[in-house]
Amino acid sequence: MSETGLTVLDGTHLRSLNPSLPELDGAVTGSQLLEIADSKASTSLFGLSLPQKLKASALSRVIADDDVTFRKAELDRDKASKFLSDYISAIADGMKDDPLVVTILDGNTLKMFLEDEDDYAMLAENLFTDMDIEDKGKICKSEIRNALVHMGFEMGIPPFSEFPLLNDILKKHGAEGEDELGQAQFAELLQPILQETADALSEKHVVVIHNVKVVNGSKLRKVLADEKQFNDVTERVLLETKSEKDGLHKKKLIRSFLEKHGKDFGLPPSESNEAVLLLYDAVFSKIENEKSAAQTDNEFRELMKDILEKFAEQLEASPVFCDIDN
């Protein structure tokens, strides 16, 4: 699933993976097995290096021992095969609950600029103007590095830290030093650099993880399925609203509570963006005021279940994207 050039990795790619062990002589250590599993998962996810937190969480779900003990242990082929399948499934489960939002840089964006002369001329002109801070009509060759940073992944350029080959490409084309370039010379030098970068990315993609969280209802459904968690949430809301008898006012109090504390059990932060406001409006517009006036605890439980189920349905159909810092 994608949004404005972003790709959401929710474990679907891994679920279609049928992991098999390579030919091995004898037993395999847990450490070797993890390397094999991480490599297979990464290959399935466009070469992405999985976050350590995701891998550690998946590992803790499928081993009885601690991490260090497992890495030293030796497993026969049958146990190793089972672990491989279980571990990759656990990673997929983790990604379903907390999807990764990435941009896959494969050179295509750069090729689109390069294939159209007018598009490339405009790109080069705009970059030159942005780099020519003193408005001299000249910039140093070394500014081409800053031009690439300025383009960023939105225009198909990976971070230098993720794609050190960029340094070699700049050096190869002489884009270093204090020699000055006019706009035409800048455009002439930049073009083969972008072309070689595009070709390199088409051979080996770079995947950039964004600081974005996808709230898709998965955590909320777990709360609904777990009686203790659901009762805890219901009790918290009940304490806030019990004194209110009027259905309309009670509905407002419930909404206010969820906006303040919903993040704890799988709702998106209310201050994230307009999409969250629309989500709340959509859910509460379907809740009748009369029903909100629930008097008994059982009636209130049914009301809360109805509200949270509606949130889960809406989030599953239209996940909300929000900054991870919220």
Coordinates of C-alpha atoms in Angstrom, one line a residue:
M1 CA 0.0 0.0 0.0
S2 CA 1.4 3.5 -0.9
E3 CA 0.6 7.1 -0.1
T4 CA 2.2 10.0 -2.1
G5 CA 5.3 8.1 -3.0
L6 CA 5.6 6.3 0.3
T7 CA 5.4 2.5 0.6
V8 CA 3.9 0.8 3.6
L9 CA 5.4 -2.5 4.5
D10 CA 3.0 -4.4 6.7
G11 CA 4.4 -7.9 6.5
T12 CA 2.5 -9.0 3.4
H13 CA 5.7 -9.6 1.5
L14 CA 7.1 -11.8 4.2
R15 CA 3.9 -13.8 4.5
S16 CA 4.2 -14.8 0.9
L17 CA 7.8 -15.9 1.5
N18 CA 8.5 -19.6 1.7
P19 CA 11.8 -19.6 3.6
S20 CA 14.1 -22.6 3.1
L21 CA 17.5 -23.4 4.6
P22 CA 20.5 -23.4 2.3
E23 CA 22.5 -26.7 2.1
L24 CA 24.3 -27.1 5.4
D25 CA 26.8 -29.6 6.7
G26 CA 25.5 -30.7 10.0
A27 CA 23.9 -28.5 12.7
V28 CA 23.7 -24.7 12.5
T29 CA 24.1 -22.2 15.4
G30 CA 21.4 -19.8 16.4
S31 CA 23.7 -16.9 15.3
Q32 CA 24.1 -18.4 11.8
L33 CA 20.4 -19.0 11.6
L34 CA 19.6 -15.4 12.4
E35 CA 22.0 -14.2 9.7
I36 CA 20.2 -16.5 7.2
A37 CA 16.7 -15.3 8.3
D38 CA 17.6 -11.6 8.3
S39 CA 19.1 -11.9 4.9
K40 CA 16.0 -13.7 3.5
A41 CA 13.7 -11.1 5.1
S42 CA 15.8 -8.2 3.8
T43 CA 15.9 -9.6 0.2
S44 CA 12.1 -9.9 0.3
L45 CA 11.7 -6.3 1.5
F46 CA 13.7 -4.6 -1.3
G47 CA 17.0 -4.9 0.5
L48 CA 15.8 -3.1 3.6
S49 CA 17.8 -3.5 6.8
L50 CA 15.2 -4.3 9.4
P51 CA 15.2 -2.2 12.5
Q52 CA 16.9 -3.9 15.5
K53 CA 13.9 -3.3 17.7
L54 CA 11.6 -5.2 15.3
K55 CA 14.1 -8.1 15.0
A56 CA 14.6 -8.3 18.8
S57 CA 10.8 -8.3 19.4
A58 CA 10.3 -11.1 16.9
L59 CA 13.1 -13.2 18.3
S60 CA 11.7 -12.9 21.9
R61 CA 8.4 -14.3 20.7
V62 CA 9.9 -17.5 19.2
I63 CA 12.7 -18.6 21.6
A64 CA 12.5 -19.9 25.1
D65 CA 16.1 -19.0 26.0
D66 CA 17.7 -15.5 26.2
D67 CA 19.3 -14.0 23.1
V68 CA 22.9 -14.9 24.0
T69 CA 22.1 -18.5 24.8
F70 CA 20.1 -19.0 21.6
R71 CA 22.9 -17.6 19.4
K72 CA 25.4 -20.1 20.9
A73 CA 23.0 -23.1 20.7
E74 CA 23.2 -25.6 17.8
L75 CA 20.0 -26.7 16.0
D76 CA 19.5 -29.7 13.7
R77 CA 18.0 -29.1 10.3
D78 CA 14.3 -29.8 11.4
K79 CA 14.5 -27.4 14.3
A80 CA 16.4 -24.8 12.3
S81 CA 13.7 -24.9 9.5
K82 CA 10.9 -24.5 12.1
F83 CA 12.7 -21.5 13.7
L84 CA 13.3 -19.9 10.3
S85 CA 9.6 -20.1 9.5
D86 CA 8.4 -19.0 13.0
Y87 CA 10.9 -16.1 13.2
I88 CA 10.0 -14.6 9.8
S89 CA 6.3 -15.0 10.7
A90 CA 6.9 -13.2 13.9
I91 CA 8.6 -10.3 12.0
A92 CA 5.6 -10.2 9.7
D93 CA 3.3 -10.0 12.7
G94 CA 5.3 -7.2 14.2
M95 CA 5.1 -5.3 10.9
K96 CA 1.3 -5.8 10.7
D97 CA 0.9 -4.2 14.2
D98 CA 3.4 -1.5 13.4
P99 CA 4.1 -1.1 9.7
L100 CA 7.2 0.5 8.3
V101 CA 6.8 3.5 6.0
V102 CA 9.6 3.7 3.4
T103 CA 10.6 5.2 0.2
I104 CA 12.2 2.8 -2.3
L105 CA 14.8 4.6 -4.4
D106 CA 15.3 2.6 -7.6
G107 CA 16.5 5.2 -10.0
N108 CA 13.1 5.7 -11.8
T109 CA 12.5 9.2 -10.4
L110 CA 15.9 10.4 -11.6
K111 CA 15.4 8.8 -15.0
M112 CA 12.1 10.7 -15.4
F113 CA 13.9 14.0 -15.0
L114 CA 16.7 12.9 -17.3
E115 CA 14.5 11.6 -20.1
D116 CA 12.7 14.9 -20.6
E117 CA 15.0 17.8 -21.7
D118 CA 12.7 20.5 -20.4
D119 CA 12.2 18.8 -17.1
Y120 CA 16.0 18.4 -16.6
A121 CA 16.7 22.0 -17.7
M122 CA 14.2 23.3 -15.2
L123 CA 15.6 21.0 -12.4
A124 CA 19.2 22.1 -13.1
E125 CA 18.2 25.8 -13.3
N126 CA 16.3 25.6 -10.0
L127 CA 19.2 23.7 -8.2
F128 CA 21.7 26.2 -9.5
T129 CA 19.6 29.1 -8.3
D130 CA 19.3 27.5 -4.9
M131 CA 23.0 26.8 -4.6
D132 CA 24.0 30.3 -5.9
I133 CA 23.3 32.0 -2.5
E134 CA 25.3 35.1 -3.3
D135 CA 23.6 35.5 -6.7
K136 CA 27.0 35.7 -8.5
G137 CA 26.0 33.5 -11.4
K138 CA 28.8 31.1 -10.4
I139 CA 29.1 28.3 -7.9
C140 CA 32.0 26.0 -6.9
K141 CA 32.1 22.4 -8.3
S142 CA 31.9 21.2 -4.7
E143 CA 28.4 22.6 -4.5
I144 CA 27.1 19.7 -6.6
R145 CA 27.3 17.6 -3.4
N146 CA 25.0 20.1 -1.7
A147 CA 22.7 20.1 -4.8
L148 CA 22.3 16.3 -4.4
V149 CA 21.6 16.7 -0.7
H150 CA 19.1 19.4 -1.6
M151 CA 17.3 17.1 -4.0
G152 CA 16.9 14.4 -1.3
F153 CA 14.9 11.3 -1.6
E154 CA 11.8 13.3 -2.8
M155 CA 13.7 13.6 -6.1
G156 CA 15.3 10.2 -6.0
I157 CA 18.6 10.9 -4.3
P158 CA 19.4 8.7 -1.3
P159 CA 21.3 10.0 1.8
F160 CA 25.1 9.8 1.4
S161 CA 25.1 7.8 4.6
E162 CA 22.9 5.1 3.0
F163 CA 24.6 5.2 -0.4
P164 CA 28.3 6.0 -0.1
L165 CA 28.8 5.2 -3.8
L166 CA 27.7 8.8 -4.4
N167 CA 31.1 9.9 -3.1
D168 CA 32.8 7.8 -5.8
I169 CA 30.5 9.1 -8.5
L170 CA 31.2 12.7 -7.6
K171 CA 34.9 12.0 -7.6
K172 CA 34.8 10.2 -10.9
H173 CA 33.2 13.1 -12.6
G174 CA 35.4 15.7 -11.0
A175 CA 32.7 17.4 -8.9
E176 CA 35.1 18.5 -6.3
G177 CA 37.2 21.6 -5.5
E178 CA 36.7 25.3 -5.8
D179 CA 36.7 25.7 -9.5
E180 CA 33.6 27.8 -10.5
L181 CA 30.8 26.8 -12.8
G182 CA 28.2 28.8 -14.6
Q183 CA 24.7 27.5 -14.9
A184 CA 25.2 25.8 -18.3
Q185 CA 28.4 24.1 -17.0
F186 CA 26.7 23.1 -13.8
A187 CA 23.9 21.4 -15.8
E188 CA 26.4 19.7 -18.1
L189 CA 28.4 18.3 -15.1
L190 CA 25.3 17.3 -13.1
Q191 CA 23.7 15.2 -15.8
P192 CA 26.1 12.3 -16.0
I193 CA 26.3 12.2 -12.2
L194 CA 22.5 11.8 -12.0
Q195 CA 22.5 9.3 -14.8
E196 CA 25.2 7.1 -13.1
T197 CA 23.3 7.4 -9.8
A198 CA 20.1 6.3 -11.5
D199 CA 21.8 3.3 -13.1
A200 CA 23.4 2.3 -9.8
L201 CA 20.1 2.5 -7.9
S202 CA 18.4 0.4 -10.6
E203 CA 20.9 -2.3 -9.9
K204 CA 20.7 -2.0 -6.1
H205 CA 17.8 -0.2 -4.6
V206 CA 18.1 2.0 -1.4
V207 CA 15.2 1.9 1.0
V208 CA 14.8 4.8 3.4
I209 CA 12.6 4.4 6.5
H210 CA 10.5 7.4 7.5
N211 CA 9.7 8.6 10.9
V212 CA 6.0 7.9 10.3
K213 CA 3.6 5.7 12.2
V214 CA 0.7 3.9 10.5
V215 CA -2.3 3.4 12.8
N216 CA -4.3 0.7 11.1
G217 CA -6.6 -0.7 13.9
S218 CA -4.4 -3.7 14.6
K219 CA -3.6 -2.8 18.2
L220 CA -7.2 -1.7 18.8
R221 CA -8.5 -5.1 17.6
K222 CA -6.2 -6.8 20.1
V223 CA -7.7 -4.7 22.9
L224 CA -11.2 -5.7 21.8
A225 CA -10.2 -9.4 21.7
D226 CA -8.6 -9.3 25.1
E227 CA -11.3 -9.1 27.8
K228 CA -9.0 -7.8 30.5
Q229 CA -7.6 -5.0 28.3
F230 CA -11.1 -4.1 27.1
N231 CA -12.5 -4.0 30.6
D232 CA -9.6 -1.8 31.8
V233 CA -10.3 0.7 29.0
T234 CA -14.1 0.6 29.7
E235 CA -13.5 1.2 33.4
R236 CA -11.3 4.2 32.7
V237 CA -13.9 5.8 30.5
L238 CA -16.7 4.9 32.9
L239 CA -15.0 6.8 35.8
E240 CA -14.8 9.9 33.6
T241 CA -18.5 9.8 32.5
K242 CA -20.5 8.1 35.1
S243 CA -22.0 11.2 36.6
E244 CA -23.4 12.4 33.2
K245 CA -26.9 11.2 32.4
D246 CA -27.6 13.2 29.2
G247 CA -26.7 11.1 26.1
L248 CA -25.3 14.0 24.0
H249 CA -23.1 15.3 26.8
K250 CA -21.9 11.8 27.7
K251 CA -21.0 11.2 24.0
K252 CA -18.9 14.4 24.1
L253 CA -17.1 13.2 27.3
I254 CA -16.3 9.8 25.8
R255 CA -14.9 11.5 22.7
S256 CA -12.9 13.9 24.9
F257 CA -11.4 10.9 26.9
L258 CA -10.5 9.0 23.7
E259 CA -8.9 12.1 22.2
K260 CA -6.7 12.5 25.3
H261 CA -5.9 8.8 26.0
G262 CA -6.8 6.8 22.9
K263 CA -3.1 6.5 21.9
D264 CA -2.7 4.1 24.9
F265 CA -4.8 1.5 23.2
G266 CA -4.3 2.0 19.5
L267 CA -6.0 5.2 18.4
P268 CA -4.0 7.8 16.5
P269 CA -3.0 11.0 18.5
S270 CA -5.8 13.5 18.2
E271 CA -3.4 16.3 17.4
S272 CA -1.8 14.5 14.5
N273 CA -3.6 15.9 11.5
E274 CA -7.0 16.6 9.9
A275 CA -7.4 13.0 9.0
V276 CA -7.8 12.1 12.8
L277 CA -10.4 14.8 13.3
L278 CA -12.4 13.4 10.3
L279 CA -12.0 9.9 11.8
Y280 CA -13.5 10.9 15.1
D281 CA -16.3 12.8 13.3
A282 CA -17.1 9.7 11.2
V283 CA -17.3 7.4 14.2
F284 CA -19.2 9.5 16.6
S285 CA -21.7 10.6 13.9
K286 CA -22.9 7.0 13.9
I287 CA -23.4 6.8 17.6
E288 CA -27.0 7.7 18.6
N289 CA -27.4 10.1 21.5
E290 CA -30.0 7.8 23.1
K291 CA -27.6 4.9 23.1
S292 CA -24.9 7.1 24.7
A293 CA -27.1 7.6 27.7
A294 CA -26.4 4.0 28.7
Q295 CA -27.3 3.6 32.4
T296 CA -26.1 0.1 33.4
D297 CA -22.5 -1.0 33.3
N298 CA -23.4 -3.7 30.7
E299 CA -25.1 -1.1 28.5
F300 CA -22.0 1.1 28.8
R301 CA -19.7 -1.9 27.9
E302 CA -21.8 -2.5 24.7
L303 CA -21.6 1.2 23.9
M304 CA -17.7 1.3 24.2
K305 CA -17.4 -1.9 22.2
D306 CA -19.5 -0.4 19.5
I307 CA -17.4 2.8 19.4
L308 CA -14.1 1.0 19.4
E309 CA -15.2 -1.5 16.8
K310 CA -16.2 1.4 14.5
F311 CA -12.8 3.0 15.0
A312 CA -11.1 -0.4 14.2
E313 CA -13.2 -0.7 11.0
Q314 CA -12.4 2.8 9.9
L315 CA -8.7 2.5 10.6
E316 CA -8.5 -0.8 8.7
A317 CA -10.2 0.7 5.7
S318 CA -8.3 4.0 5.9
P319 CA -5.1 3.9 8.0
V320 CA -3.9 7.2 9.5
F321 CA -0.3 8.3 9.0
C322 CA 1.2 10.4 11.8
D323 CA 4.6 11.6 12.9
I324 CA 6.2 9.0 15.2
D325 CA 7.1 11.7 17.7
N326 CA 3.4 12.4 18.4

